[in-house]
Amino acid sequence: MNPLTTLVEARFDPHYHNKYATLMAAGNGALGVRATHDEAYATQTRGMYLAGLYHRAGEGETTELVNLPDLVGMEIELNGEIFSLLSGELLRYHRELCFASGELTRVVDWRSAQGLRFTITSSRFVSAQRLGAFCSRIAITPHDGSATIRVATGIDATQTNSGRQHLAERELRVFDNRYLQGRYRTLDNHSDVTLCCACQVSPQAQVSFSAKNRRLLQHTQQTIAAGESFTLEKCAWVSATLDGPDDNAAAQSLIRLRECAVAGYDALLAESLQTRRAWWQGARVEVESDREQDQQALDFALYHLHAMTPRHDERSSIAAKGLTGEGYKGHVFWDTEVFLLPFHLHTAPGVARQLLRYRWLNLAGAHRKAARCGWQGALFPWESARSGDEETPEFAAINIRTGLRQKVASAEAEHHLVADIAWAVAAYGQATGDGAFMAQEGRELLEETARFWLSRTQTVNGRLELHDVIGPDEYTEHINNNAYTSYLAHYNVALALDARRRSGGPDDGFITQCEDFLARLFLPMPRQDRVIAQDDTFFSKPTIDLTRYRAQAGSQSVLLDYSRAEVNEMQILKQADVVMLLYMLPWRFDSATVAANLDYYEPRTIHDSSLSKAIHGIVAARCGRNDEAYRFWRAGCDIDLGDAPHSSDDGIHAAAAGAIWLGAVQGFAGIRIEKGELHVTPSLPQHWTRLTFPFCWRGCQLNIAMTHDTLTLITDRAVTLFIDAAAVEIDGRTVFHLTDHGWRKEAICNPTR
Ligand code: BGC
């Protein structure tokens, strides 16, 4: 494996505080910590989250991922002056996140208003090994004579979710004159949260403690000679009981903290690095490209895919912003099954299984929602948290002139999520051959989602139709026969029927109902020019020039000029819809139909959703349009990594990170799973000379490497896949060459593994 890249912030600019706090956030799937600065800035939003710890602050509020008391902040006073990069003079600034270790380091040279120079170096990480551990370290060196250095840090429970406080303070203690502990309980008495920390300083330092106004702090003071360094090392342990209060939890937390404090920063970092190294080994995508940012985007995406995924807990899933911010309240969307699950499925299939079990364990909530709406089966919530109930806020933005709030329609009608989950179940079954899962959780998920569709139809002139839905394109609401929804629902029911037939169970009418549904469900067919109608009325709507809005994709600027109702009446797409369908079910459409729909819909799409561009890129790659595919892929990378100052303030775009992997593997490497078969059709961008990645398929580990004219597959056991639509069995190391007649297997095959 070549060395991993890093992410550098070379300039201190308050406009980018929150963006970098997101991009450089630390996480291990259980605990996420935003990369805010040690010292306070009014414009930066601190954030620390535990996967699955949700709470509703009060009436009219939405359940949200709790922003925990802060451990990062440090009040630093240098010879009586408060240290801030907004005062004095900044002589050097460098912040760097190392994707390999997850360590974030900042080096600052600063001249105070009194004219004294200091070097301040700080670093921190969240352990990939001990899921509650967070460590930080700061070193301060005066250069122009001795200086008195004061640092106050500890546990700051004044932190809120934008003013909403979720935690009641229960107890604050300092044990053994060293270990600080804050105990909190969510206001609904459901969860106990414990934070502990200990700061290691030199024996010469003066130390005292204070507890006031929800802040438990250690105050450290020391006079340091020029050229010497003041150092403070902080170890912390963060934990919560997610399924009821537990008085033992605090004592356990303290034990864990003591273990960490004994080990210390360096040993904990080394241990965490080992865990991370093993993870990267099974996941890294390496690209040889003359543009450095391509490898960086892949490393960035995978770093965050690791940080956001709660591998330790099947009752939690991946939030739309991971554990990096409060956007979307920490809720789980279809993003998980469609944009994130494939990465796990093909690098660590057990994680994909767990993500599906999260849905399975939440079937009760999906049944409740379906019943409440008058349907049957499982209608999963559009936005999900821990309870499995619908968590979508009822209203979105307020019109401050009229005081009226805009209803969020997704929870009422954006039902494609149900079929997306079934799609992911099928993908899991095909990629793993996990019969035990498919016989129980898989079958139940497929059947219960199918039952929903069976009950959801309307009969119109003898055919079945799906009315009043919202497809992925949320700028077109409450429409009939949305192509995406109908095709996916059809697929969902076909999967359930197949599973039921295979299981050989008794027919309680389900089989007949499915057969009838499949025979009679209306699926919009391509017109003569091969374009498929997004819904019944789409073609009758006018178009407008979208150039201006497309130039500001992601900002929803069209809604400043038009109301949602007006947008609804035009051919304006927020994100891929029919194109999304082409991506999801590629075997249903021939290449001319794919190209025609891409050409028709893309100019009508603003790409205001971060889920849009990458999918267009993959579909373009499948059409053999490499340059276009690369442009879309890069634009997808820039959703978080681009220069726009506020684009990621409230958290990473988790789905867009997943799509960076999808674009490389499904787009350029041309991996496609069709009807349970693995197809590989490489088509690298011109300036990519080599692409390599690991890929799990049916219990075997494939290592795939490709250039423009060779394809090397190394496998630990025999497996069949399709190259140029021809089945080939490979075992050991197999090389293919691109010839005028397509990919040809190398005559001499070296069977060494
Ligand atoms: C998109 C949805 C997506 C959600 C969370 C919305 O803007 O339209 O498709 O699920 O963001 O990422």
Tab-separated table of C-alpha atoms in Angstrom, residues 381-676:
chain	number	residue	atom	x	y	z
A	381	PRO	CA	-39.631	6.155	8.143
A	382	TRP	CA	-38.135	8.603	5.693
A	383	GLU	CA	-35.905	9.809	8.511
A	384	SER	CA	-34.976	7.291	11.145
A	385	ALA	CA	-33.155	7.452	14.474
A	386	ARG	CA	-33.154	4.834	17.221
A	387	SER	CA	-36.809	4.100	17.904
A	388	GLY	CA	-37.605	3.156	14.318
A	389	ASP	CA	-40.439	5.688	14.199
A	390	GLU	CA	-40.782	8.484	11.693
A	391	GLU	CA	-38.524	11.367	12.736
A	392	THR	CA	-38.907	13.724	9.784
A	393	PRO	CA	-39.644	17.217	11.104
A	394	GLU	CA	-43.180	18.210	10.197
A	395	PHE	CA	-42.133	21.608	8.959
A	396	ALA	CA	-39.064	23.000	7.252
A	397	ALA	CA	-38.123	26.634	6.782
A	398	ILE	CA	-40.422	29.352	8.029
A	399	ASN	CA	-41.649	32.205	5.841
A	400	ILE	CA	-40.800	35.042	8.215
A	401	ARG	CA	-43.178	37.466	6.524
A	402	THR	CA	-46.250	35.322	6.871
A	403	GLY	CA	-45.119	33.188	9.802
A	404	LEU	CA	-46.203	30.145	7.823
A	405	ARG	CA	-44.048	27.079	7.789
A	406	GLN	CA	-43.422	24.895	4.805
A	407	LYS	CA	-44.528	21.297	5.345
A	408	VAL	CA	-41.976	18.575	4.691
A	409	ALA	CA	-43.730	16.217	2.331
A	410	SER	CA	-41.115	13.449	2.276
A	411	ALA	CA	-42.455	11.575	5.297
A	412	GLU	CA	-45.918	11.499	3.679
A	413	ALA	CA	-45.005	10.404	0.197
A	414	GLU	CA	-41.321	9.710	-0.411
A	415	HIS	CA	-41.874	5.999	-0.216
A	416	HIS	CA	-39.183	4.757	-2.600
A	417	LEU	CA	-37.042	4.242	0.490
A	418	VAL	CA	-39.024	1.061	1.148
A	419	ALA	CA	-37.927	-0.452	-2.166
A	420	ASP	CA	-34.401	0.926	-1.758
A	421	ILE	CA	-34.064	-1.155	1.395
A	422	ALA	CA	-35.288	-4.239	-0.488
A	423	TRP	CA	-32.783	-3.446	-3.263
A	424	ALA	CA	-29.994	-3.417	-0.671
A	425	VAL	CA	-31.190	-6.700	0.855
A	426	ALA	CA	-31.031	-8.328	-2.576
A	427	ALA	CA	-27.589	-6.856	-3.224
A	428	TYR	CA	-26.425	-8.277	0.091
A	429	GLY	CA	-27.824	-11.732	-0.664
A	430	GLN	CA	-26.243	-11.775	-4.115
A	431	ALA	CA	-22.845	-10.533	-3.018
A	432	THR	CA	-22.499	-12.756	0.039
A	433	GLY	CA	-24.642	-15.826	-0.542
A	434	ASP	CA	-25.514	-15.538	3.175
A	435	GLY	CA	-28.348	-18.058	3.182
A	436	ALA	CA	-29.052	-17.788	6.902
A	437	PHE	CA	-29.635	-14.055	6.707
A	438	MET	CA	-31.688	-14.308	3.544
A	439	ALA	CA	-33.867	-17.028	5.058
A	440	GLN	CA	-34.760	-14.908	8.049
A	441	GLU	CA	-34.055	-11.175	8.155
A	442	GLY	CA	-33.753	-10.918	4.373
A	443	ARG	CA	-36.993	-12.724	3.639
A	444	GLU	CA	-38.913	-10.807	6.269
A	445	LEU	CA	-37.619	-7.481	5.000
A	446	LEU	CA	-38.438	-8.386	1.394
A	447	GLU	CA	-41.920	-9.630	2.240
A	448	GLU	CA	-42.908	-6.841	4.573
A	449	THR	CA	-41.725	-4.161	2.153
A	450	ALA	CA	-43.525	-5.966	-0.689
A	451	ARG	CA	-46.736	-6.097	1.357
A	452	PHE	CA	-46.557	-2.347	1.621
A	453	TRP	CA	-46.472	-1.972	-2.176
A	454	LEU	CA	-49.266	-4.500	-2.632
A	455	SER	CA	-51.475	-2.331	-0.440
A	456	ARG	CA	-50.247	0.973	-1.864
A	457	THR	CA	-51.678	0.702	-5.397
A	458	GLN	CA	-54.716	2.195	-7.063
A	459	THR	CA	-56.611	0.402	-9.825
A	460	VAL	CA	-57.088	2.545	-12.921
A	461	ASN	CA	-58.753	0.964	-15.949
A	462	GLY	CA	-57.688	-2.459	-14.804
A	463	ARG	CA	-54.048	-1.626	-14.245
A	464	LEU	CA	-52.333	-0.885	-10.948
A	465	GLU	CA	-50.806	2.516	-10.403
A	466	LEU	CA	-48.843	4.178	-7.632
A	467	HIS	CA	-50.291	7.602	-6.953
A	468	ASP	CA	-49.263	10.562	-4.861
A	469	VAL	CA	-45.610	9.734	-4.390
A	470	ILE	CA	-42.356	11.660	-4.401
A	471	GLY	CA	-39.421	10.172	-6.260
A	472	PRO	CA	-35.810	10.946	-5.410
A	473	ASP	CA	-36.307	14.307	-7.173
A	474	GLU	CA	-37.801	16.267	-4.288
A	475	TYR	CA	-38.586	19.270	-6.493
A	476	THR	CA	-41.463	17.287	-7.957
A	477	GLU	CA	-43.924	16.309	-5.261
A	478	HIS	CA	-47.165	14.378	-5.061
A	479	ILE	CA	-47.128	12.863	-8.513
A	480	ASN	CA	-48.564	9.691	-9.988
A	481	ASN	CA	-46.577	6.838	-11.518
A	482	ASN	CA	-43.121	8.126	-10.744
A	483	ALA	CA	-40.891	5.909	-12.868
A	484	TYR	CA	-38.260	5.425	-10.188
A	485	THR	CA	-40.748	4.454	-7.496
A	486	SER	CA	-42.804	2.159	-9.708
A	487	TYR	CA	-39.863	0.247	-11.211
A	488	LEU	CA	-38.255	-0.153	-7.789
A	489	ALA	CA	-41.552	-1.258	-6.227
A	490	HIS	CA	-41.915	-3.797	-9.035
A	491	TYR	CA	-38.418	-5.070	-8.333
A	492	ASN	CA	-39.168	-5.201	-4.596
A	493	VAL	CA	-42.247	-7.370	-5.117
A	494	ALA	CA	-40.430	-9.599	-7.606
A	495	LEU	CA	-37.685	-10.177	-5.038
A	496	ALA	CA	-40.221	-11.057	-2.344
A	497	LEU	CA	-42.036	-13.438	-4.653
A	498	ASP	CA	-38.800	-15.136	-5.565
A	499	ALA	CA	-37.788	-15.439	-1.908
A	500	ARG	CA	-41.181	-16.903	-1.002
A	501	ARG	CA	-41.073	-19.410	-3.838
A	502	ARG	CA	-37.575	-20.492	-2.865
A	503	SER	CA	-38.571	-20.931	0.759
A	504	GLY	CA	-41.312	-23.328	-0.340
A	505	GLY	CA	-43.649	-22.134	2.419
A	506	PRO	CA	-47.417	-22.397	2.122
A	507	ASP	CA	-49.161	-19.928	-0.167
A	508	ASP	CA	-51.427	-17.783	1.985
A	509	GLY	CA	-52.407	-15.717	-1.032
A	510	PHE	CA	-49.161	-13.771	-1.009
A	511	ILE	CA	-47.814	-15.453	-4.133
A	512	THR	CA	-50.991	-14.773	-6.080
A	513	GLN	CA	-51.058	-11.169	-4.921
A	514	CYS	CA	-47.445	-10.667	-5.961
A	515	GLU	CA	-48.042	-12.249	-9.353
A	516	ASP	CA	-51.043	-10.035	-9.928
A	517	PHE	CA	-49.101	-6.944	-8.876
A	518	LEU	CA	-46.204	-7.773	-11.176
A	519	ALA	CA	-48.502	-8.426	-14.104
A	520	ARG	CA	-50.617	-5.324	-13.662
A	521	LEU	CA	-48.383	-2.597	-12.195
A	522	PHE	CA	-48.016	0.243	-14.666
A	523	LEU	CA	-44.397	0.929	-15.546
A	524	PRO	CA	-43.815	3.952	-17.769
A	525	MET	CA	-42.144	2.678	-20.941
A	526	PRO	CA	-39.644	4.658	-23.028
A	527	ARG	CA	-41.337	6.828	-25.670
A	528	GLN	CA	-40.226	6.732	-29.263
A	529	ASP	CA	-37.134	8.814	-28.510
A	530	ARG	CA	-36.479	6.334	-25.660
A	531	VAL	CA	-37.041	8.891	-22.925
A	532	ILE	CA	-38.989	7.593	-19.926
A	533	ALA	CA	-41.462	9.958	-18.280
A	534	GLN	CA	-40.414	10.796	-14.739
A	535	ASP	CA	-44.116	10.801	-13.878
A	536	ASP	CA	-47.528	11.208	-15.538
A	537	THR	CA	-47.413	14.961	-15.945
A	538	PHE	CA	-43.713	15.671	-16.301
A	539	PHE	CA	-43.591	16.084	-20.080
A	540	SER	CA	-46.493	18.541	-20.048
A	541	LYS	CA	-44.621	20.976	-17.816
A	542	PRO	CA	-42.633	23.943	-19.149
A	543	THR	CA	-38.853	24.209	-18.945
A	544	ILE	CA	-36.862	27.283	-17.947
A	545	ASP	CA	-33.231	28.258	-18.305
A	546	LEU	CA	-31.474	26.700	-15.325
A	547	THR	CA	-27.949	27.924	-16.084
A	548	ARG	CA	-27.830	30.292	-13.116
A	549	TYR	CA	-29.070	27.710	-10.635
A	550	ARG	CA	-26.895	24.930	-12.001
A	551	ALA	CA	-23.877	27.181	-11.517
A	552	GLN	CA	-24.758	27.327	-7.818
A	553	ALA	CA	-25.661	23.655	-7.470
A	554	GLY	CA	-26.225	22.609	-3.891
A	555	SER	CA	-27.454	25.984	-2.700
A	556	GLN	CA	-31.131	25.545	-3.668
A	557	SER	CA	-30.983	29.070	-5.115
A	558	VAL	CA	-33.930	28.328	-7.404
A	559	LEU	CA	-36.130	28.483	-4.300
A	560	LEU	CA	-35.185	32.125	-3.837
A	561	ASP	CA	-36.809	32.962	-7.176
A	562	TYR	CA	-39.675	30.486	-7.235
A	563	SER	CA	-41.896	28.946	-4.592
A	564	ARG	CA	-41.837	25.176	-4.194
A	565	ALA	CA	-45.288	25.026	-5.730
A	566	GLU	CA	-44.017	26.859	-8.818
A	567	VAL	CA	-40.939	24.645	-9.099
A	568	ASN	CA	-43.251	21.648	-8.905
A	569	GLU	CA	-44.980	22.807	-12.065
A	570	MET	CA	-41.820	22.964	-14.162
A	571	GLN	CA	-39.355	20.440	-15.532
A	572	ILE	CA	-36.828	21.116	-12.803
A	573	LEU	CA	-35.050	18.311	-11.001
A	574	LYS	CA	-33.283	18.657	-7.696
A	575	GLN	CA	-31.417	15.399	-8.248
A	576	ALA	CA	-31.150	12.284	-10.351
A	577	ASP	CA	-34.505	10.510	-10.678
A	578	VAL	CA	-34.906	8.570	-13.929
A	579	VAL	CA	-31.092	8.594	-14.099
A	580	MET	CA	-31.106	7.119	-10.598
A	581	LEU	CA	-33.396	4.379	-11.876
A	582	LEU	CA	-30.969	3.591	-14.707
A	583	TYR	CA	-28.225	3.321	-12.131
A	584	MET	CA	-30.170	1.063	-9.769
A	585	LEU	CA	-31.574	-1.433	-12.263
A	586	PRO	CA	-29.108	-1.321	-15.173
A	587	TRP	CA	-30.202	-4.669	-16.607
A	588	ARG	CA	-33.644	-3.294	-17.384
A	589	PHE	CA	-32.532	-0.724	-19.948
A	590	ASP	CA	-30.524	-0.992	-23.147
A	591	SER	CA	-27.623	1.349	-23.751
A	592	ALA	CA	-29.498	3.602	-26.192
A	593	THR	CA	-32.249	4.140	-23.616
A	594	VAL	CA	-29.687	4.917	-20.939
A	595	ALA	CA	-27.960	7.502	-23.129
A	596	ALA	CA	-31.227	9.103	-24.248
A	597	ASN	CA	-32.447	9.566	-20.680
A	598	LEU	CA	-29.124	10.883	-19.445
A	599	ASP	CA	-29.185	13.464	-22.240
A	600	TYR	CA	-32.776	14.438	-21.605
A	601	TYR	CA	-32.738	14.715	-17.836
A	602	GLU	CA	-29.279	16.016	-17.003
A	603	PRO	CA	-29.829	19.530	-18.431
A	604	ARG	CA	-33.066	19.693	-16.431
A	605	THR	CA	-31.286	18.794	-13.188
A	606	ILE	CA	-29.862	21.455	-10.893
A	607	HIS	CA	-27.952	18.933	-8.723
A	608	ASP	CA	-29.102	20.722	-5.587
A	609	SER	CA	-28.772	17.433	-3.747
A	610	SER	CA	-25.339	16.030	-2.975
A	611	LEU	CA	-26.677	12.634	-4.109
A	612	SER	CA	-26.965	13.664	-7.721
A	613	LYS	CA	-23.723	14.285	-9.572
A	614	ALA	CA	-21.912	11.067	-8.741
A	615	ILE	CA	-24.818	8.980	-10.008
A	616	HIS	CA	-24.828	10.895	-13.283
A	617	GLY	CA	-21.098	10.186	-13.416
A	618	ILE	CA	-21.532	6.436	-13.032
A	619	VAL	CA	-24.282	6.294	-15.634
A	620	ALA	CA	-22.109	8.377	-17.988
A	621	ALA	CA	-19.201	5.962	-17.421
A	622	ARG	CA	-21.469	3.048	-18.254
A	623	CYS	CA	-22.295	4.849	-21.510
A	624	GLY	CA	-18.557	4.971	-22.253
A	625	ARG	CA	-18.417	8.748	-21.789
A	626	ASN	CA	-15.274	8.906	-19.761
A	627	ASP	CA	-14.572	12.621	-19.740
A	628	GLU	CA	-18.093	13.439	-18.716
A	629	ALA	CA	-17.984	10.727	-16.053
A	630	TYR	CA	-14.764	12.099	-14.637
A	631	ARG	CA	-16.164	15.653	-14.562
A	632	PHE	CA	-19.166	14.458	-12.580
A	633	TRP	CA	-16.999	12.380	-10.263
A	634	ARG	CA	-14.758	15.359	-9.528
A	635	ALA	CA	-17.770	17.579	-8.951
A	636	GLY	CA	-18.981	14.945	-6.491
A	637	CYS	CA	-15.610	15.040	-4.697
A	638	ASP	CA	-15.839	18.822	-4.484
A	639	ILE	CA	-19.138	18.721	-2.612
A	640	ASP	CA	-17.105	18.597	0.579
A	641	LEU	CA	-13.553	19.132	-0.640
A	642	GLY	CA	-14.254	22.092	-2.937
A	643	ASP	CA	-13.513	25.704	-2.029
A	644	ALA	CA	-17.014	26.878	-1.107
A	645	PRO	CA	-16.648	28.183	2.456
A	646	HIS	CA	-19.892	27.042	4.086
A	647	SER	CA	-20.916	23.980	2.099
A	648	SER	CA	-20.150	21.482	4.853
A	649	ASP	CA	-20.656	23.587	7.972
A	650	ASP	CA	-23.239	21.310	9.542
A	651	GLY	CA	-21.558	18.038	8.662
A	652	ILE	CA	-20.051	15.880	5.999
A	653	HIS	CA	-22.212	14.751	3.070
A	654	ALA	CA	-22.042	11.088	3.965
A	655	ALA	CA	-23.742	9.874	0.785
A	656	ALA	CA	-21.365	11.949	-1.339
A	657	ALA	CA	-18.426	10.289	0.436
A	658	GLY	CA	-19.941	6.897	-0.351
A	659	ALA	CA	-20.406	8.016	-3.940
A	660	ILE	CA	-16.699	8.819	-4.317
A	661	TRP	CA	-16.074	5.097	-3.789
A	662	LEU	CA	-19.048	4.142	-5.977
A	663	GLY	CA	-17.757	6.343	-8.792
A	664	ALA	CA	-14.310	4.738	-8.776
A	665	VAL	CA	-15.486	1.153	-8.402
A	666	GLN	CA	-18.816	1.094	-10.224
A	667	GLY	CA	-18.039	3.905	-12.637
A	668	PHE	CA	-14.423	3.649	-13.754
A	669	ALA	CA	-13.672	0.064	-12.771
A	670	GLY	CA	-17.062	-0.765	-14.261
A	671	ILE	CA	-18.169	-3.193	-11.560
A	672	ARG	CA	-21.841	-4.013	-11.979
A	673	ILE	CA	-23.950	-6.627	-10.304
A	674	GLU	CA	-26.664	-7.789	-12.638
A	675	LYS	CA	-29.084	-10.478	-11.582
A	676	GLY	CA	-26.566	-11.814	-9.110
